[in-house]
PDB file of C-alpha atoms in Angstrom:
ATOM      1  CA  MET A  30     -55.621   4.460-119.153  1.00 41.00           C
ATOM      2  CA  MET A  31     -59.390   4.855-119.514  1.00 41.00           C
ATOM      3  CA  ALA A  32     -61.041   7.392-117.167  1.00 40.00           C
ATOM      4  CA  ALA A  33     -64.029   6.611-114.925  1.00 39.00           C
ATOM      5  CA  ALA A  34     -67.461   8.174-115.530  1.00 46.00           C
ATOM      6  CA  ASN A  35     -68.612  11.421-113.891  1.00 57.00           C
ATOM      7  CA  LYS A  36     -70.995  11.536-110.920  1.00 69.00           C
ATOM      8  CA  PRO A  37     -74.502  10.604-112.116  1.00 75.00           C
ATOM      9  CA  GLU A  38     -77.326  13.170-112.296  1.00 91.00           C
ATOM     10  CA  TYR A  39     -81.044  12.283-112.554  1.00 91.00           C
ATOM     11  CA  ARG A  40     -84.406  13.947-113.303  1.00 93.00           C
ATOM     12  CA  ASP A  41     -87.838  12.565-112.410  1.00 90.00           C
ATOM     13  CA  GLY A  42     -89.897  12.203-115.604  1.00 90.00           C
ATOM     14  CA  HIS A  43     -93.076  11.134-113.710  1.00 85.00           C
ATOM     15  CA  GLY A  44     -93.261   7.408-114.426  1.00 85.00           C
ATOM     16  CA  PHE A  45     -89.590   7.065-115.379  1.00 90.00           C
ATOM     17  CA  ILE A  46     -86.242   8.373-114.196  1.00 92.00           C
ATOM     18  CA  ALA A  47     -83.898   9.989-116.735  1.00 93.00           C
ATOM     19  CA  GLU A  48     -80.133   9.932-116.297  1.00 92.00           C
ATOM     20  CA  ILE A  49     -78.522  13.199-117.443  1.00 94.00           C
ATOM     21  CA  ILE A  50     -75.162  12.937-119.216  1.00 91.00           C
ATOM     22  CA  ARG A  51     -73.434  16.293-119.738  1.00 93.00           C
ATOM     23  CA  THR A  52     -70.765  16.535-122.428  1.00 91.00           C
ATOM     24  CA  ASN A  53     -68.684  19.121-124.283  1.00 91.00           C
ATOM     25  CA  ARG A  54     -69.085  17.125-127.494  1.00 85.00           C
ATOM     26  CA  ARG A  55     -72.751  18.003-128.175  1.00 84.00           C
ATOM     27  CA  LYS A  56     -74.513  21.156-129.342  1.00 87.00           C
ATOM     28  CA  SER A  57     -78.054  19.769-128.848  1.00 90.00           C
ATOM     29  CA  ALA A  58     -79.858  17.259-126.596  1.00 93.00           C
ATOM     30  CA  ASP A  59     -80.243  13.582-127.475  1.00 94.00           C
ATOM     31  CA  ILE A  60     -82.728  11.272-125.673  1.00 96.00           C
ATOM     32  CA  ARG A  61     -81.942   7.551-125.586  1.00 93.00           C
ATOM     33  CA  VAL A  62     -83.969   4.613-124.247  1.00 92.00           C
ATOM     34  CA  GLU A  63     -81.756   1.534-123.842  1.00 87.00           C
ATOM     35  CA  ASP A  64     -82.747  -1.572-121.826  1.00 83.00           C
ATOM     36  CA  GLY A  65     -85.870   0.366-120.849  1.00 85.00           C
ATOM     37  CA  ALA A  66     -83.753   3.035-119.119  1.00 89.00           C
ATOM     38  CA  VAL A  67     -83.879   6.687-120.206  1.00 93.00           C
ATOM     39  CA  SER A  68     -80.807   8.865-120.615  1.00 93.00           C
ATOM     40  CA  VAL A  69     -80.461  12.405-121.973  1.00 95.00           C
ATOM     41  CA  VAL A  70     -77.142  13.552-123.435  1.00 94.00           C
ATOM     42  CA  VAL A  71     -76.956  17.362-123.251  1.00 95.00           C
ATOM     43  CA  PRO A  72     -74.404  20.155-123.690  1.00 95.00           C
ATOM     44  CA  VAL A  73     -72.531  20.675-120.448  1.00 92.00           C
ATOM     45  CA  ASN A  74     -74.290  23.903-119.297  1.00 93.00           C
ATOM     46  CA  THR A  75     -77.911  22.957-120.116  1.00 94.00           C
ATOM     47  CA  PRO A  76     -80.205  24.117-117.236  1.00 95.00           C
ATOM     48  CA  ALA A  77     -82.389  21.534-115.448  1.00 94.00           C
ATOM     49  CA  GLU A  78     -85.592  23.397-116.449  1.00 95.00           C
ATOM     50  CA  LYS A  79     -84.770  22.956-120.142  1.00 95.00           C
ATOM     51  CA  ILE A  80     -84.152  19.232-119.617  1.00 96.00           C
ATOM     52  CA  ASP A  81     -87.521  18.898-117.807  1.00 95.00           C
ATOM     53  CA  GLN A  82     -89.268  20.676-120.710  1.00 96.00           C
ATOM     54  CA  LEU A  83     -87.637  18.293-123.195  1.00 95.00           C
ATOM     55  CA  LEU A  84     -88.674  15.223-121.158  1.00 96.00           C
ATOM     56  CA  ALA A  85     -92.262  16.534-120.920  1.00 95.00           C
ATOM     57  CA  ALA A  86     -92.403  17.154-124.690  1.00 96.00           C
ATOM     58  CA  LYS A  87     -91.079  13.675-125.486  1.00 95.00           C
ATOM     59  CA  ARG A  88     -92.930  11.873-122.683  1.00 94.00           C
ATOM     60  CA  ARG A  89     -95.306   9.876-124.940  1.00 94.00           C
ATOM     61  CA  TRP A  90     -92.454   8.675-127.185  1.00 95.00           C
ATOM     62  CA  ILE A  91     -90.340   7.731-124.137  1.00 95.00           C
ATOM     63  CA  LYS A  92     -93.219   5.797-122.513  1.00 92.00           C
ATOM     64  CA  GLU A  93     -93.891   3.941-125.788  1.00 92.00           C
ATOM     65  CA  LYS A  94     -90.217   2.896-125.971  1.00 91.00           C
ATOM     66  CA  ILE A  95     -90.253   1.737-122.328  1.00 87.00           C
ATOM     67  CA  THR A  96     -93.477  -0.258-122.877  1.00 86.00           C
ATOM     68  CA  LEU A  97     -92.067  -1.856-126.044  1.00 85.00           C
ATOM     69  CA  HIS A  98     -88.929  -2.925-124.169  1.00 81.00           C
ATOM     70  CA  ARG A  99     -91.015  -4.378-121.340  1.00 77.00           C
ATOM     71  CA  GLU A 100     -93.124  -6.415-123.802  1.00 78.00           C
ATOM     72  CA  MET A 101     -90.022  -7.767-125.570  1.00 74.00           C
ATOM     73  CA  THR A 102     -88.093  -8.629-122.387  1.00 69.00           C
ATOM     74  CA  PRO A 103     -88.401 -12.312-121.386  1.00 64.00           C
ATOM     75  CA  ALA A 104     -90.501 -12.799-118.257  1.00 59.00           C
ATOM     76  CA  SER A 105     -88.313 -12.698-115.162  1.00 68.00           C
ATOM     77  CA  SER A 106     -88.861 -14.569-111.913  1.00 74.00           C
ATOM     78  CA  LYS A 107     -87.789 -11.353-110.144  1.00 86.00           C
ATOM     79  CA  ARG A 108     -90.419  -9.011-108.712  1.00 89.00           C
ATOM     80  CA  TYR A 109     -87.898  -6.301-107.694  1.00 93.00           C
ATOM     81  CA  VAL A 110     -89.047  -6.157-104.086  1.00 94.00           C
ATOM     82  CA  SER A 111     -87.156  -6.048-100.779  1.00 96.00           C
ATOM     83  CA  GLY A 112     -85.531  -9.334 -99.799  1.00 96.00           C
ATOM     84  CA  GLU A 113     -84.802 -10.645-103.304  1.00 96.00           C
ATOM     85  CA  ALA A 114     -81.210 -11.742-103.965  1.00 95.00           C
ATOM     86  CA  PHE A 115     -79.082 -10.317-106.786  1.00 95.00           C
ATOM     87  CA  SER A 116     -75.602 -11.592-107.650  1.00 95.00           C
ATOM     88  CA  TYR A 117     -72.613  -9.253-107.967  1.00 96.00           C
ATOM     89  CA  LEU A 118     -69.156 -10.699-108.691  1.00 96.00           C
ATOM     90  CA  GLY A 119     -70.438 -14.093-107.586  1.00 93.00           C
ATOM     91  CA  ARG A 120     -71.866 -13.033-104.214  1.00 95.00           C
ATOM     92  CA  ASN A 121     -75.572 -12.618-103.436  1.00 95.00           C
ATOM     93  CA  TYR A 122     -76.826  -9.310-102.070  1.00 97.00           C
ATOM     94  CA  ARG A 123     -80.351  -8.656-100.783  1.00 97.00           C
ATOM     95  CA  LEU A 124     -82.384  -5.875-102.355  1.00 97.00           C
ATOM     96  CA  LYS A 125     -83.859  -3.211-100.065  1.00 97.00           C
ATOM     97  CA  VAL A 126     -86.466  -0.953-101.679  1.00 97.00           C
ATOM     98  CA  GLU A 127     -87.349   2.297 -99.897  1.00 96.00           C
ATOM     99  CA  ALA A 128     -90.100   4.742-100.895  1.00 94.00           C
ATOM    100  CA  GLY A 129     -89.228   8.377-101.614  1.00 93.00           C
ATOM    101  CA  ASN A 130     -87.567  10.632-104.177  1.00 91.00           C
ATOM    102  CA  PHE A 131     -85.425   8.568-106.545  1.00 91.00           C
ATOM    103  CA  ALA A 132     -81.918   7.741-105.340  1.00 92.00           C
ATOM    104  CA  PRO A 133     -79.532   5.460-107.294  1.00 93.00           C
ATOM    105  CA  VAL A 134     -78.635   2.019-105.965  1.00 96.00           C
ATOM    106  CA  LYS A 135     -76.033   1.946-103.201  1.00 96.00           C
ATOM    107  CA  LEU A 136     -74.273  -1.120-101.796  1.00 95.00           C
ATOM    108  CA  LEU A 137     -74.628  -0.601 -98.030  1.00 95.00           C
ATOM    109  CA  ASN A 138     -73.925  -3.164 -95.292  1.00 93.00           C
ATOM    110  CA  GLY A 139     -74.233  -6.036 -97.747  1.00 93.00           C
ATOM    111  CA  ARG A 140     -77.543  -4.776 -99.190  1.00 97.00           C
ATOM    112  CA  LEU A 141     -78.458  -3.189-102.519  1.00 97.00           C
ATOM    113  CA  VAL A 142     -80.501  -0.174-101.389  1.00 98.00           C
ATOM    114  CA  VAL A 143     -82.617   1.837-103.843  1.00 96.00           C
ATOM    115  CA  THR A 144     -85.174   4.603-103.216  1.00 95.00           C
ATOM    116  CA  VAL A 145     -88.031   5.060-105.711  1.00 93.00           C
ATOM    117  CA  PRO A 146     -91.529   6.625-105.544  1.00 91.00           C
ATOM    118  CA  ASN A 147     -94.487   4.393-104.614  1.00 89.00           C
ATOM    119  CA  GLY A 148     -96.846   3.313-107.396  1.00 86.00           C
ATOM    120  CA  THR A 149     -97.430   0.804-110.176  1.00 82.00           C
ATOM    121  CA  GLU A 150     -94.193   1.825-111.942  1.00 84.00           C
ATOM    122  CA  GLN A 151     -92.087   0.940-108.902  1.00 89.00           C
ATOM    123  CA  PRO A 152     -90.841  -2.555-109.987  1.00 90.00           C
ATOM    124  CA  HIS A 153     -89.860  -1.171-113.397  1.00 88.00           C
ATOM    125  CA  MET A 154     -88.000   1.761-111.778  1.00 91.00           C
ATOM    126  CA  VAL A 155     -86.214  -0.607-109.384  1.00 94.00           C
ATOM    127  CA  ARG A 156     -85.144  -2.832-112.281  1.00 92.00           C
ATOM    128  CA  ASN A 157     -83.821   0.148-114.234  1.00 91.00           C
ATOM    129  CA  ALA A 158     -81.966   1.442-111.171  1.00 94.00           C
ATOM    130  CA  LEU A 159     -80.316  -1.981-110.767  1.00 95.00           C
ATOM    131  CA  VAL A 160     -79.388  -2.195-114.470  1.00 92.00           C
ATOM    132  CA  ARG A 161     -77.854   1.290-114.271  1.00 93.00           C
ATOM    133  CA  TRP A 162     -75.907   0.269-111.154  1.00 96.00           C
ATOM    134  CA  TYR A 163     -74.593  -2.913-112.792  1.00 96.00           C
ATOM    135  CA  LYS A 164     -73.597  -0.951-115.923  1.00 94.00           C
ATOM    136  CA  ARG A 165     -71.743   1.653-113.865  1.00 94.00           C
ATOM    137  CA  GLN A 166     -69.926  -1.063-111.891  1.00 97.00           C
ATOM    138  CA  ALA A 167     -69.114  -2.808-115.178  1.00 97.00           C
ATOM    139  CA  GLU A 168     -67.681   0.381-116.670  1.00 96.00           C
ATOM    140  CA  GLN A 169     -65.443   0.919-113.651  1.00 97.00           C
ATOM    141  CA  LYS A 170     -64.354  -2.665-112.910  1.00 98.00           C
ATOM    142  CA  LEU A 171     -63.882  -3.797-116.510  1.00 98.00           C
ATOM    143  CA  THR A 172     -61.830  -0.701-117.324  1.00 98.00           C
ATOM    144  CA  GLU A 173     -59.613  -1.454-114.302  1.00 98.00           C
ATOM    145  CA  LYS A 174     -59.220  -5.086-115.392  1.00 98.00           C
ATOM    146  CA  VAL A 175     -58.429  -4.129-119.001  1.00 98.00           C
ATOM    147  CA  ASN A 176     -55.743  -1.716-117.744  1.00 98.00           C
ATOM    148  CA  ARG A 177     -54.300  -4.481-115.541  1.00 98.00           C
ATOM    149  CA  PHE A 178     -54.303  -7.362-118.028  1.00 98.00           C
ATOM    150  CA  ALA A 179     -53.492  -5.536-121.293  1.00 98.00           C
ATOM    151  CA  PRO A 180     -49.725  -5.312-120.515  1.00 98.00           C
ATOM    152  CA  MET A 181     -49.694  -9.041-119.615  1.00 98.00           C
ATOM    153  CA  VAL A 182     -51.269  -9.909-122.960  1.00 98.00           C
ATOM    154  CA  GLY A 183     -49.039  -7.345-124.694  1.00 98.00           C
ATOM    155  CA  VAL A 184     -51.733  -5.251-126.392  1.00 97.00           C
ATOM    156  CA  GLU A 185     -53.197  -1.723-126.229  1.00 97.00           C
ATOM    157  CA  PRO A 186     -56.980  -1.632-126.769  1.00 97.00           C
ATOM    158  CA  ALA A 187     -58.601   1.448-128.307  1.00 96.00           C
ATOM    159  CA  GLY A 188     -61.183   1.759-125.518  1.00 96.00           C
ATOM    160  CA  VAL A 189     -63.748  -0.013-123.354  1.00 97.00           C
ATOM    161  CA  GLY A 190     -67.530   0.024-123.853  1.00 96.00           C
ATOM    162  CA  ILE A 191     -70.450  -1.519-121.953  1.00 96.00           C
ATOM    163  CA  ARG A 192     -73.332  -3.005-123.941  1.00 93.00           C
ATOM    164  CA  THR A 193     -76.238  -5.427-123.730  1.00 90.00           C
ATOM    165  CA  PHE A 194     -75.555  -8.552-125.771  1.00 89.00           C
ATOM    166  CA  LYS A 195     -78.163 -11.299-126.119  1.00 84.00           C
ATOM    167  CA  SER A 196     -75.797 -14.268-126.317  1.00 87.00           C
ATOM    168  CA  ARG A 197     -72.196 -13.196-125.734  1.00 93.00           C
ATOM    169  CA  TRP A 198     -70.064 -11.790-122.926  1.00 96.00           C
ATOM    170  CA  GLY A 199     -67.897  -9.484-125.000  1.00 96.00           C
ATOM    171  CA  SER A 200     -66.603  -8.528-128.409  1.00 95.00           C
ATOM    172  CA  CYS A 201     -63.621  -6.869-130.017  1.00 93.00           C
ATOM    173  CA  THR A 202     -64.343  -4.322-132.774  1.00 91.00           C
ATOM    174  CA  ALA A 203     -62.309  -3.970-135.962  1.00 88.00           C
ATOM    175  CA  LYS A 204     -60.867  -0.721-134.518  1.00 93.00           C
ATOM    176  CA  GLY A 205     -59.613  -2.496-131.385  1.00 94.00           C
ATOM    177  CA  LYS A 206     -62.295  -1.331-128.930  1.00 96.00           C
ATOM    178  CA  LEU A 207     -63.403  -3.923-126.377  1.00 98.00           C
ATOM    179  CA  GLU A 208     -67.138  -4.146-125.610  1.00 97.00           C
ATOM    180  CA  PHE A 209     -68.522  -6.110-122.674  1.00 98.00           C
ATOM    181  CA  ASN A 210     -71.953  -7.349-121.622  1.00 97.00           C
ATOM    182  CA  TRP A 211     -72.776  -5.694-118.273  1.00 96.00           C
ATOM    183  CA  GLN A 212     -74.391  -8.948-117.060  1.00 95.00           C
ATOM    184  CA  ILE A 213     -70.940 -10.534-116.640  1.00 97.00           C
ATOM    185  CA  MET A 214     -70.785  -8.544-113.371  1.00 97.00           C
ATOM    186  CA  MET A 215     -73.095 -11.189-111.862  1.00 96.00           C
ATOM    187  CA  ALA A 216     -70.426 -13.867-112.346  1.00 97.00           C
ATOM    188  CA  PRO A 217     -67.559 -14.635-109.918  1.00 97.00           C
ATOM    189  CA  ASN A 218     -64.559 -12.315-110.189  1.00 97.00           C
ATOM    190  CA  ARG A 219     -62.266 -14.815-111.917  1.00 97.00           C
ATOM    191  CA  MET A 220     -64.888 -15.420-114.628  1.00 98.00           C
ATOM    192  CA  VAL A 221     -64.884 -11.669-115.291  1.00 98.00           C
ATOM    193  CA  ASP A 222     -61.074 -11.868-115.600  1.00 98.00           C
ATOM    194  CA  TYR A 223     -61.507 -14.659-118.163  1.00 98.00           C
ATOM    195  CA  VAL A 224     -63.846 -12.568-120.345  1.00 98.00           C
ATOM    196  CA  VAL A 225     -61.468  -9.571-120.217  1.00 98.00           C
ATOM    197  CA  ILE A 226     -58.391 -11.663-121.079  1.00 98.00           C
ATOM    198  CA  HIS A 227     -60.363 -13.452-123.821  1.00 98.00           C
ATOM    199  CA  GLU A 228     -61.214 -10.165-125.576  1.00 98.00           C
ATOM    200  CA  LEU A 229     -57.666  -8.819-125.092  1.00 98.00           C
ATOM    201  CA  CYS A 230     -56.279 -11.963-126.752  1.00 98.00           C
ATOM    202  CA  HIS A 231     -58.568 -11.284-129.723  1.00 97.00           C
ATOM    203  CA  LEU A 232     -56.450  -8.183-130.387  1.00 97.00           C
ATOM    204  CA  ILE A 233     -53.666 -10.665-131.247  1.00 96.00           C
ATOM    205  CA  ARG A 234     -55.811 -13.337-132.917  1.00 95.00           C
ATOM    206  CA  HIS A 235     -59.337 -12.546-134.191  1.00 92.00           C
ATOM    207  CA  ASP A 236     -60.231 -16.247-134.354  1.00 94.00           C
ATOM    208  CA  HIS A 237     -60.421 -19.183-131.953  1.00 95.00           C
ATOM    209  CA  SER A 238     -57.437 -20.973-133.465  1.00 97.00           C
ATOM    210  CA  PRO A 239     -54.929 -23.058-131.448  1.00 97.00           C
ATOM    211  CA  GLU A 240     -52.705 -19.936-131.430  1.00 97.00           C
ATOM    212  CA  PHE A 241     -55.488 -17.947-129.757  1.00 97.00           C
ATOM    213  CA  TRP A 242     -55.934 -20.537-126.981  1.00 97.00           C
ATOM    214  CA  ARG A 243     -52.142 -20.677-126.494  1.00 97.00           C
ATOM    215  CA  GLU A 244     -52.232 -16.920-125.772  1.00 97.00           C
ATOM    216  CA  MET A 245     -55.089 -17.503-123.305  1.00 98.00           C
ATOM    217  CA  ALA A 246     -53.173 -20.283-121.537  1.00 98.00           C
ATOM    218  CA  ARG A 247     -50.057 -18.107-121.278  1.00 97.00           C
ATOM    219  CA  VAL A 248     -51.896 -15.408-119.313  1.00 97.00           C
ATOM    220  CA  MET A 249     -54.531 -17.598-117.624  1.00 98.00           C
ATOM    221  CA  PRO A 250     -53.492 -21.250-117.286  1.00 98.00           C
ATOM    222  CA  GLU A 251     -56.889 -22.278-115.842  1.00 97.00           C
ATOM    223  CA  TYR A 252     -58.919 -20.646-118.636  1.00 97.00           C
ATOM    224  CA  GLN A 253     -60.624 -23.944-119.584  1.00 97.00           C
ATOM    225  CA  ARG A 254     -62.308 -24.201-116.165  1.00 97.00           C
ATOM    226  CA  CYS A 255     -63.633 -20.626-116.434  1.00 97.00           C
ATOM    227  CA  ARG A 256     -64.848 -21.225-119.992  1.00 96.00           C
ATOM    228  CA  GLU A 257     -66.815 -24.291-118.906  1.00 96.00           C
ATOM    229  CA  TRP A 258     -68.272 -22.503-115.849  1.00 96.00           C
ATOM    230  CA  LEU A 259     -69.580 -19.663-118.014  1.00 96.00           C
ATOM    231  CA  ARG A 260     -71.028 -22.090-120.563  1.00 94.00           C
ATOM    232  CA  GLU A 261     -72.877 -24.016-117.835  1.00 93.00           C
ATOM    233  CA  ASN A 262     -74.119 -20.934-115.941  1.00 92.00           C
ATOM    234  CA  ALA A 263     -74.864 -18.448-118.744  1.00 89.00           C
ATOM    235  CA  ALA A 264     -78.653 -18.933-118.553  1.00 84.00           C
ATOM    236  CA  ARG A 265     -78.684 -18.433-114.770  1.00 83.00           C
ATOM    237  CA  LEU A 266     -76.798 -15.136-115.082  1.00 80.00           C
TER     238      LEU A 266
END
């Protein structure tokens, strides 16, 4: 069974928000900028002041990475303002943006509520907060689904990871770890099941041979319908 992630911790980097990940496995700090979102992996007892000093020292490099990501990201029709709809497990939820000290996205009374400081960086901060929320939901839900479906398929994966893929929903590594695109969390629940079962079946067959699809049909008889839905709706998600 794969464990869920610890409670998130954040620091305001003045123009960006950094997620702090504390771990016993590191002796020094490591700053990462992925999908335009900043995270700092630090030894478990690192004081907040030291993290703030590190963020200040690396601020120019971090901002350059964020700007580069923004320039390379395809233009979105979203403006990341209150009232916009975002899909989660096939249902639309309205975004509610509040001004104040940063607070991660919460799903409250059918709304996705996020608090970020006012200013020109606000849409970017809202987007990053939403991406972080989707990734965290993906980590939790996909791990639960892998634990549920793995015995049905008859396999034991080596782990679950969440990634950003440009043109795929998931992959299975040579070492048996399953990796999923966090954006699948926008699709209806049964489509998410399909992607999980699909990658689990790749632990039996690494190809898309008739044998592979027979395994799919055994666990999910209606897999063809889900496959077609995802093919038709991939761009929208």
